[in-house]
Amino acid sequence: MRKEISILENVTIDQLQLKNRTVVAPMTRVSTNGDGIPTEQMATYYRRYAEGGFGLIITEGTYTDRTFSQAYPNQPGITNDKQLEGWRNIVSATHAVGGKIILQLMHGGALSQHLSNTRGPSAIQPQRKMLEGYSAKQGVFPLPQAMNSAEIDELIADFTASALRAEKAGFNGVEIHAANGYLLDQFITDYTNVREDQYGGSIENRCRLSAEIITAIKSAVADDFIVGIRVSQGKVNDFDYTWPNGIDDGKIIFTSLKNAGANYIHFASEGKGFDHGCLTKNGESLPKLARELTGLPVIANGGLDNSNEAKRILKGNHADLVALGTGALANPDWPNRLKNHIPISPFNADMFALGVTVEHQFKWEEKANRA
Ligand SMILES: Cc1cc2nc3c(=O)[nH]c(=O)nc-3n(C[C@H](O)[C@H](O)[C@H](O)COP(=O)(O)O)c2cc1C
């Protein structure tokens, strides 16, 4: 029997010691000046979460190469020394106040709102339309070209080079973004991947690329550098998708990620709460399965700024840590509030009425504080 754990109790991910179980979920903020170099304002933004008591911060999705990975204009990258130095400044600012920070590595694939010439596992038209607020480009996504095997090899090498840059910048680790409908999730998903090579067909084959990326990174970085992975059922362009074979898919995916060398599994729920995104269509908990099957630390997500809901998830053995998205935007000091019994503010979507950048957020906060 596992003893009841508290949100504010410490925890370790492999050798990384965290002061509590609260995590800032990765959130794209498109706040660079077009060059992908993280700014001073972004350092203020990230440092604030560490000051607010979060045990771990996962950064926004960061692009990994200069060809096909960038998803949004003004998204940060980690593809050259200048971008690395921008991130180093953010890492230093965060570490200086006792925070721990992991860089999310992201390839947009067929959901890029930045490129006209996109790549995906297969030449299949993405569902629905581009997200509003993240790019001037709107409407339907372009038809992607299927990646060839040389491009896949290059992709793995680029993820690895990016992880090495992240290590050099001082990050505590990287998280591979294989969730929410972006490239690696496009490989995992049955209807976006109709390849006939070793990366398509069975679910074992469809999660092979994510597994190979983890293994390649783990063999390149120091032993204590964390390599986690984020997966989900739902997608930004298909919120209600569930893994077609539920628990059976989960067993194969989680085992493959563990065997590849992942240090943690992060299960995301895009926008509609834990139960909506994290349970199979038969109501079984996928994060709980990941915990039981792999023994790895599991981060759960989805409406967990409601502390009763967060407690239910930890108590029910669904996860070891809870990641907050919109709740962290509204309460950058959520853990300190919990500790000091200060009420939590609800997320107000007006924060992004004029745009989703950090600058827009800070201006909105200034106005809200004056009112
Ligand atoms: C502004 C914004 C940007 C996001 N960008 C990312 C991202 O870069 N990578 C990612 O994995 N998820 C991203 N997400 C999803 C969040 O990490 C999280 O899964 C989602 O907000 C649900 O959690 P919540 O219910 O706590 O808000 C984003 C969410 C928001 C609100």
Short mmCIF file of C-alpha atoms and ligand atoms in Angstrom, two decimals:
data_model
loop_
_atom_site.label_atom_id
_atom_site.label_comp_id
_atom_site.label_asym_id
_atom_site.label_seq_id
_atom_site.Cartn_x
_atom_site.Cartn_y
_atom_site.Cartn_z
CA MET A 1 0.00 0.00 0.00
CA ARG A 2 1.30 3.40 -0.92
CA LYS A 3 1.11 5.94 1.89
CA GLU A 4 -0.96 9.01 1.21
CA ILE A 5 1.18 11.68 -0.37
CA SER A 6 0.79 15.41 -0.20
CA ILE A 7 1.11 17.80 -3.13
CA LEU A 8 3.75 19.76 -1.26
CA GLU A 9 5.84 16.73 -0.33
CA ASN A 10 9.19 16.29 -2.06
CA VAL A 11 9.79 13.77 -4.83
CA THR A 12 12.61 12.68 -7.11
CA ILE A 13 12.70 12.03 -10.84
CA ASP A 14 15.66 9.72 -11.21
CA GLN A 15 18.44 11.77 -9.55
CA LEU A 16 16.63 15.09 -9.76
CA GLN A 17 15.28 16.17 -6.38
CA LEU A 18 12.17 18.31 -6.40
CA LYS A 19 10.89 20.16 -3.36
CA ASN A 20 7.26 19.34 -4.16
CA ARG A 21 5.01 17.68 -6.70
CA THR A 22 3.81 20.77 -8.55
CA VAL A 23 4.88 21.28 -12.16
CA VAL A 24 4.33 24.14 -14.58
CA ALA A 25 2.95 22.53 -17.75
CA PRO A 26 4.64 23.47 -21.04
CA MET A 27 2.97 26.52 -22.60
CA THR A 28 3.82 28.07 -25.96
CA ARG A 29 4.09 31.84 -25.62
CA VAL A 30 5.46 32.91 -29.03
CA SER A 31 7.42 35.69 -27.33
CA THR A 32 10.75 35.86 -29.19
CA ASN A 33 11.56 38.54 -31.77
CA GLY A 34 11.40 36.24 -34.77
CA ASP A 35 14.91 34.87 -34.22
CA GLY A 36 13.88 32.14 -31.78
CA ILE A 37 16.15 33.66 -29.10
CA PRO A 38 14.54 33.63 -25.63
CA THR A 39 14.21 37.15 -24.21
CA GLU A 40 14.85 38.84 -20.88
CA GLN A 41 11.07 39.15 -20.38
CA MET A 42 10.76 35.39 -20.75
CA ALA A 43 13.38 35.01 -17.99
CA THR A 44 11.20 37.15 -15.71
CA TYR A 45 8.20 35.01 -16.65
CA TYR A 46 9.90 31.68 -15.88
CA ARG A 47 11.68 32.89 -12.74
CA ARG A 48 8.31 33.94 -11.34
CA TYR A 49 7.11 30.31 -11.30
CA ALA A 50 10.20 29.26 -9.33
CA GLU A 51 9.67 32.11 -6.87
CA GLY A 52 6.03 31.03 -6.60
CA GLY A 53 7.12 27.65 -5.28
CA PHE A 54 6.73 25.26 -8.24
CA GLY A 55 8.85 22.13 -7.84
CA LEU A 56 9.51 21.87 -11.56
CA ILE A 57 9.02 24.10 -14.59
CA ILE A 58 8.65 22.62 -18.06
CA THR A 59 9.22 25.26 -20.71
CA GLU A 60 7.16 25.97 -23.77
CA GLY A 61 7.66 23.69 -26.80
CA THR A 62 10.96 24.66 -28.44
CA TYR A 63 11.88 23.85 -32.02
CA THR A 64 14.75 21.49 -32.76
CA ASP A 65 15.94 22.25 -36.29
CA ARG A 66 15.87 25.00 -38.89
CA THR A 67 14.04 22.99 -41.54
CA PHE A 68 10.64 21.56 -40.61
CA SER A 69 10.18 21.67 -36.84
CA GLN A 70 9.03 25.21 -36.11
CA ALA A 71 5.30 25.32 -35.35
CA TYR A 72 4.68 29.02 -34.69
CA PRO A 73 6.24 32.37 -35.61
CA ASN A 74 8.21 33.81 -32.65
CA GLN A 75 8.45 30.39 -31.04
CA PRO A 76 11.82 29.87 -29.30
CA GLY A 77 14.34 27.42 -30.73
CA ILE A 78 17.44 25.59 -29.49
CA THR A 79 19.23 25.23 -32.81
CA ASN A 80 22.20 27.61 -32.46
CA ASP A 81 24.47 29.27 -29.90
CA LYS A 82 22.46 32.49 -29.63
CA GLN A 83 19.30 30.58 -28.77
CA LEU A 84 21.31 28.47 -26.33
CA GLU A 85 22.60 31.62 -24.60
CA GLY A 86 19.06 33.03 -24.34
CA TRP A 87 17.98 29.82 -22.64
CA ARG A 88 21.06 29.84 -20.39
CA ASN A 89 19.90 33.21 -19.07
CA ILE A 90 16.47 31.73 -18.26
CA VAL A 91 17.97 28.64 -16.62
CA SER A 92 20.30 30.81 -14.49
CA ALA A 93 17.43 33.10 -13.44
CA THR A 94 15.36 30.06 -12.44
CA HIS A 95 18.15 28.20 -10.66
CA ALA A 96 19.15 31.36 -8.79
CA VAL A 97 15.85 31.27 -6.90
CA GLY A 98 15.94 27.52 -6.27
CA GLY A 99 13.85 26.36 -9.27
CA LYS A 100 14.33 23.30 -11.47
CA ILE A 101 13.67 23.59 -15.19
CA ILE A 102 13.29 21.21 -18.13
CA LEU A 103 13.18 22.23 -21.80
CA GLN A 104 10.37 20.84 -23.93
CA LEU A 105 11.62 19.78 -27.37
CA MET A 106 8.91 20.07 -30.00
CA HIS A 107 8.48 19.34 -33.70
CA GLY A 108 5.23 20.75 -35.10
CA GLY A 109 5.07 18.37 -38.09
CA ALA A 110 1.90 18.79 -40.12
CA LEU A 111 0.47 21.26 -37.58
CA SER A 112 3.03 23.98 -38.27
CA GLN A 113 1.40 27.41 -38.49
CA HIS A 114 4.74 28.88 -39.58
CA LEU A 115 5.81 26.90 -42.64
CA SER A 116 4.09 26.37 -45.97
CA ASN A 117 6.09 23.27 -46.79
CA THR A 118 5.48 20.84 -43.93
CA ARG A 119 6.46 17.27 -43.08
CA GLY A 120 4.47 14.54 -41.36
CA PRO A 121 4.49 10.75 -41.13
CA SER A 122 2.17 10.53 -44.15
CA ALA A 123 0.70 12.91 -46.72
CA ILE A 124 -2.64 13.24 -44.93
CA GLN A 125 -4.59 16.47 -44.60
CA PRO A 126 -4.69 17.52 -40.90
CA GLN A 127 -8.14 17.88 -39.38
CA ARG A 128 -9.70 21.22 -38.50
CA LYS A 129 -8.07 24.66 -38.61
CA MET A 130 -5.05 26.53 -37.29
CA LEU A 131 -5.18 27.86 -33.71
CA GLU A 132 -6.14 31.50 -33.38
CA GLY A 133 -3.81 33.88 -31.57
CA TYR A 134 -0.58 32.02 -32.37
CA SER A 135 0.07 33.17 -35.94
CA ALA A 136 -1.16 35.56 -38.60
CA LYS A 137 -1.57 32.48 -40.78
CA GLN A 138 -5.03 30.99 -40.27
CA GLY A 139 -7.34 28.49 -41.90
CA VAL A 140 -6.64 24.96 -43.05
CA PHE A 141 -3.21 23.40 -42.62
CA PRO A 142 -1.11 22.67 -45.70
CA LEU A 143 -0.95 19.07 -46.90
CA PRO A 144 2.31 17.64 -45.45
CA GLN A 145 4.85 15.59 -47.34
CA ALA A 146 5.61 12.17 -45.89
CA MET A 147 9.07 12.11 -44.25
CA ASN A 148 11.60 9.89 -45.98
CA SER A 149 14.08 7.76 -44.05
CA ALA A 150 16.96 10.24 -44.46
CA GLU A 151 14.73 12.98 -42.99
CA ILE A 152 13.83 10.72 -40.06
CA ASP A 153 17.52 10.05 -39.34
CA GLU A 154 18.18 13.79 -39.49
CA LEU A 155 15.26 14.45 -37.14
CA ILE A 156 16.67 12.09 -34.52
CA ALA A 157 20.10 13.72 -34.86
CA ASP A 158 18.54 17.19 -34.51
CA PHE A 159 16.60 16.24 -31.37
CA THR A 160 19.85 14.86 -29.92
CA ALA A 161 21.86 17.97 -30.82
CA SER A 162 19.11 20.10 -29.26
CA ALA A 163 19.18 18.05 -26.06
CA LEU A 164 22.96 18.49 -25.90
CA ARG A 165 22.53 22.25 -26.28
CA ALA A 166 19.90 22.17 -23.50
CA GLU A 167 22.38 20.33 -21.29
CA LYS A 168 25.03 22.93 -22.09
CA ALA A 169 22.59 25.72 -21.23
CA GLY A 170 22.24 24.18 -17.76
CA PHE A 171 18.74 22.69 -17.99
CA ASN A 172 17.91 19.84 -15.59
CA GLY A 173 16.60 17.82 -18.51
CA VAL A 174 14.45 17.76 -21.62
CA GLU A 175 10.91 16.63 -22.30
CA ILE A 176 10.13 15.12 -25.70
CA HIS A 177 6.80 16.48 -26.93
CA ALA A 178 4.94 13.45 -28.28
CA ALA A 179 1.49 14.79 -27.33
CA ASN A 180 -1.31 17.06 -28.48
CA GLY A 181 -1.23 16.25 -32.20
CA TYR A 182 2.27 17.46 -33.10
CA LEU A 183 4.79 15.44 -35.14
CA LEU A 184 5.59 12.58 -32.76
CA ASP A 185 1.91 12.22 -31.88
CA GLN A 186 1.14 12.20 -35.62
CA PHE A 187 3.39 9.14 -35.83
CA ILE A 188 1.65 7.47 -32.86
CA THR A 189 -1.87 8.19 -34.12
CA ASP A 190 -3.52 5.63 -36.41
CA TYR A 191 -5.25 8.06 -38.77
CA THR A 192 -2.25 10.37 -39.42
CA ASN A 193 0.25 7.55 -39.95
CA VAL A 194 -0.32 5.08 -42.80
CA ARG A 195 3.38 4.35 -43.37
CA GLU A 196 4.44 0.90 -44.44
CA ASP A 197 7.97 0.99 -43.02
CA GLN A 198 9.15 0.28 -39.46
CA TYR A 199 7.57 3.57 -38.27
CA GLY A 200 4.00 2.71 -39.36
CA GLY A 201 1.40 -0.01 -39.04
CA SER A 202 1.32 -1.57 -35.55
CA ILE A 203 1.29 0.59 -32.44
CA GLU A 204 4.78 -0.78 -31.64
CA ASN A 205 5.96 0.67 -34.94
CA ARG A 206 4.09 3.94 -34.53
CA CYS A 207 5.78 4.79 -31.23
CA ARG A 208 9.21 3.65 -32.47
CA LEU A 209 10.31 7.15 -33.50
CA SER A 210 9.63 8.60 -30.03
CA ALA A 211 11.48 5.66 -28.46
CA GLU A 212 14.47 6.05 -30.80
CA ILE A 213 14.70 9.75 -29.96
CA ILE A 214 14.77 8.99 -26.23
CA THR A 215 17.45 6.33 -26.65
CA ALA A 216 19.58 8.56 -28.88
CA ILE A 217 19.41 11.42 -26.38
CA LYS A 218 20.03 9.23 -23.34
CA SER A 219 23.17 7.82 -24.89
CA ALA A 220 24.50 11.33 -25.65
CA VAL A 221 23.84 13.19 -22.38
CA ALA A 222 25.19 12.76 -18.84
CA ASP A 223 23.54 10.10 -16.68
CA ASP A 224 21.85 12.60 -14.38
CA PHE A 225 20.29 14.63 -17.22
CA ILE A 226 16.56 13.90 -17.23
CA VAL A 227 14.82 12.81 -20.43
CA GLY A 228 11.05 12.70 -20.06
CA ILE A 229 8.28 12.32 -22.58
CA ARG A 230 4.81 13.86 -22.88
CA VAL A 231 2.00 11.89 -24.47
CA SER A 232 -1.75 12.41 -24.75
CA GLN A 233 -4.83 11.07 -26.39
CA GLY A 234 -6.41 14.43 -27.33
CA LYS A 235 -4.92 16.80 -29.88
CA VAL A 236 -5.14 20.54 -30.44
CA ASN A 237 -7.00 19.69 -33.64
CA ASP A 238 -8.96 16.71 -32.22
CA PHE A 239 -9.79 17.22 -28.54
CA ASP A 240 -11.90 14.12 -28.07
CA TYR A 241 -9.62 11.48 -29.63
CA THR A 242 -9.00 8.38 -27.49
CA TRP A 243 -6.48 5.61 -28.12
CA PRO A 244 -8.47 3.12 -30.19
CA ASN A 245 -7.36 0.06 -28.18
CA GLY A 246 -7.37 1.87 -24.85
CA ILE A 247 -5.36 0.04 -22.21
CA ASP A 248 -3.78 -2.31 -24.77
CA ASP A 249 -2.31 0.65 -26.67
CA GLY A 250 -1.20 2.16 -23.36
CA LYS A 251 0.65 -1.02 -22.39
CA ILE A 252 2.65 -1.02 -25.61
CA ILE A 253 3.35 2.71 -25.66
CA PHE A 254 4.42 2.97 -22.00
CA THR A 255 6.57 -0.17 -22.13
CA SER A 256 8.30 1.03 -25.25
CA LEU A 257 9.05 4.46 -23.74
CA LYS A 258 10.35 2.92 -20.52
CA ASN A 259 12.56 0.45 -22.41
CA ALA A 260 13.90 3.31 -24.52
CA GLY A 261 15.22 4.93 -21.32
CA ALA A 262 12.64 7.60 -20.43
CA ASN A 263 13.01 9.02 -16.89
CA TYR A 264 9.37 10.06 -16.58
CA ILE A 265 6.07 9.97 -18.43
CA HIS A 266 3.88 13.07 -18.59
CA PHE A 267 0.27 12.41 -19.54
CA ALA A 268 -1.43 15.52 -20.91
CA SER A 269 -5.07 16.42 -21.08
CA GLU A 270 -5.72 19.31 -23.42
CA GLY A 271 -8.19 21.69 -21.87
CA LYS A 272 -11.13 19.61 -20.66
CA GLY A 273 -9.86 18.17 -17.39
CA PHE A 274 -8.14 15.00 -16.20
CA ASP A 275 -10.98 12.53 -16.76
CA HIS A 276 -11.67 13.75 -20.27
CA GLY A 277 -8.11 13.40 -21.51
CA CYS A 278 -6.52 10.77 -19.28
CA LEU A 279 -9.13 8.00 -19.20
CA THR A 280 -9.74 5.50 -21.96
CA LYS A 281 -13.17 5.37 -23.52
CA ASN A 282 -13.93 2.58 -21.02
CA GLY A 283 -12.98 4.83 -18.10
CA GLU A 284 -9.58 3.28 -17.24
CA SER A 285 -6.79 5.62 -16.12
CA LEU A 286 -3.86 5.69 -18.53
CA PRO A 287 -1.48 7.61 -16.21
CA LYS A 288 -2.18 5.06 -13.48
CA LEU A 289 -1.40 2.26 -15.93
CA ALA A 290 1.86 4.04 -16.87
CA ARG A 291 2.84 4.20 -13.17
CA GLU A 292 2.02 0.61 -12.44
CA LEU A 293 3.56 -0.81 -15.57
CA THR A 294 6.80 1.16 -15.72
CA GLY A 295 7.52 2.20 -12.13
CA LEU A 296 8.55 5.59 -13.56
CA PRO A 297 7.40 8.87 -12.04
CA VAL A 298 4.25 10.00 -13.85
CA ILE A 299 3.06 13.58 -14.23
CA ALA A 300 -0.67 14.06 -14.75
CA ASN A 301 -2.37 17.13 -16.19
CA GLY A 302 -5.82 18.58 -16.79
CA GLY A 303 -7.69 20.96 -14.49
CA LEU A 304 -5.43 20.15 -11.55
CA ASP A 305 -5.23 23.73 -10.29
CA ASN A 306 -8.33 22.62 -8.40
CA SER A 307 -6.42 21.34 -5.38
CA ASN A 308 -9.12 18.82 -4.43
CA GLU A 309 -8.86 17.34 -7.89
CA ALA A 310 -5.04 17.32 -7.63
CA LYS A 311 -5.30 15.52 -4.27
CA ARG A 312 -7.71 12.98 -5.75
CA ILE A 313 -5.22 12.21 -8.54
CA LEU A 314 -2.29 11.70 -6.16
CA LYS A 315 -4.35 9.78 -3.60
CA GLY A 316 -5.85 7.56 -6.31
CA ASN A 317 -2.32 6.58 -7.47
CA HIS A 318 -2.90 8.08 -10.91
CA ALA A 319 0.33 10.06 -10.78
CA ASP A 320 3.29 11.25 -8.72
CA LEU A 321 3.22 14.89 -9.80
CA VAL A 322 0.60 17.32 -11.13
CA ALA A 323 1.19 19.77 -13.99
CA LEU A 324 -0.79 23.00 -14.18
CA GLY A 325 -1.32 24.93 -17.40
CA THR A 326 -3.93 27.69 -17.27
CA GLY A 327 -3.98 27.45 -13.45
CA ALA A 328 -0.28 28.37 -13.38
CA LEU A 329 -0.86 31.30 -15.76
CA ALA A 330 -3.46 32.68 -13.37
CA ASN A 331 -1.47 31.73 -10.24
CA PRO A 332 2.31 31.74 -10.88
CA ASP A 333 2.55 31.28 -7.10
CA TRP A 334 0.02 28.40 -6.91
CA PRO A 335 2.18 26.21 -4.59
CA ASN A 336 2.85 29.10 -2.22
CA ARG A 337 -0.86 29.92 -2.20
CA LEU A 338 -1.68 26.33 -1.35
CA LYS A 339 0.89 26.32 1.42
CA ASN A 340 -0.37 29.58 2.90
CA HIS A 341 -4.10 28.87 2.39
CA ILE A 342 -4.51 31.78 -0.02
CA PRO A 343 -7.44 31.36 -2.47
CA ILE A 344 -6.61 30.37 -6.06
CA SER A 345 -7.59 32.80 -8.87
CA PRO A 346 -9.57 31.36 -11.78
CA PHE A 347 -7.94 31.61 -15.22
CA ASN A 348 -9.46 34.51 -17.17
CA ALA A 349 -9.25 34.02 -20.95
CA ASP A 350 -9.22 37.83 -21.34
CA MET A 351 -5.51 37.54 -20.50
CA PHE A 352 -5.03 36.46 -24.12
CA ALA A 353 -7.64 38.72 -25.72
CA LEU A 354 -4.91 40.70 -27.52
CA GLY A 355 -2.45 37.82 -27.99
CA VAL A 356 -0.78 34.96 -26.14
CA THR A 357 2.68 36.48 -25.62
CA VAL A 358 4.30 37.07 -22.24
CA GLU A 359 4.19 40.78 -23.01
CA HIS A 360 0.41 40.62 -23.52
CA GLN A 361 0.07 38.72 -20.25
CA PHE A 362 2.15 41.22 -18.27
CA LYS A 363 0.21 44.18 -19.71
CA TRP A 364 -3.10 42.47 -18.92
CA GLU A 365 -1.94 41.77 -15.35
CA GLU A 366 -0.86 45.38 -14.87
CA LYS A 367 -4.29 46.58 -15.96
CA ALA A 368 -6.11 43.97 -13.86
CA ASN A 369 -4.04 44.95 -10.78
CA ARG A 370 -4.89 48.63 -11.31
CA ALA A 371 -8.63 47.92 -11.60
C1 LIG B 1 -1.20 29.11 -23.84
C2 LIG B 1 -0.98 27.62 -23.86
C3 LIG B 1 0.08 27.10 -24.58
C4 LIG B 1 0.35 25.71 -24.59
N1 LIG B 1 1.48 25.23 -25.20
C5 LIG B 1 1.86 23.95 -25.02
C6 LIG B 1 3.14 23.50 -25.44
O1 LIG B 1 3.99 24.24 -25.94
N2 LIG B 1 3.45 22.18 -25.23
C7 LIG B 1 2.57 21.31 -24.65
O2 LIG B 1 2.89 20.13 -24.47
N3 LIG B 1 1.34 21.73 -24.23
C8 LIG B 1 0.98 23.02 -24.38
N4 LIG B 1 -0.22 23.47 -23.85
C9 LIG B 1 -1.09 22.54 -23.11
C10 LIG B 1 -0.83 22.64 -21.60
O3 LIG B 1 0.46 22.17 -21.27
C11 LIG B 1 -1.86 21.82 -20.80
O4 LIG B 1 -1.82 20.49 -21.24
C12 LIG B 1 -3.28 22.36 -20.96
O5 LIG B 1 -3.33 23.76 -20.69
C13 LIG B 1 -4.24 21.65 -19.98
O6 LIG B 1 -3.84 21.86 -18.64
P1 LIG B 1 -4.71 22.80 -17.66
O7 LIG B 1 -6.07 22.16 -17.57
O8 LIG B 1 -3.96 22.80 -16.37
O9 LIG B 1 -4.78 24.16 -18.31
C14 LIG B 1 -0.52 24.83 -23.89
C15 LIG B 1 -1.62 25.37 -23.19
C16 LIG B 1 -1.85 26.73 -23.16
C17 LIG B 1 -3.01 27.28 -22.35
#
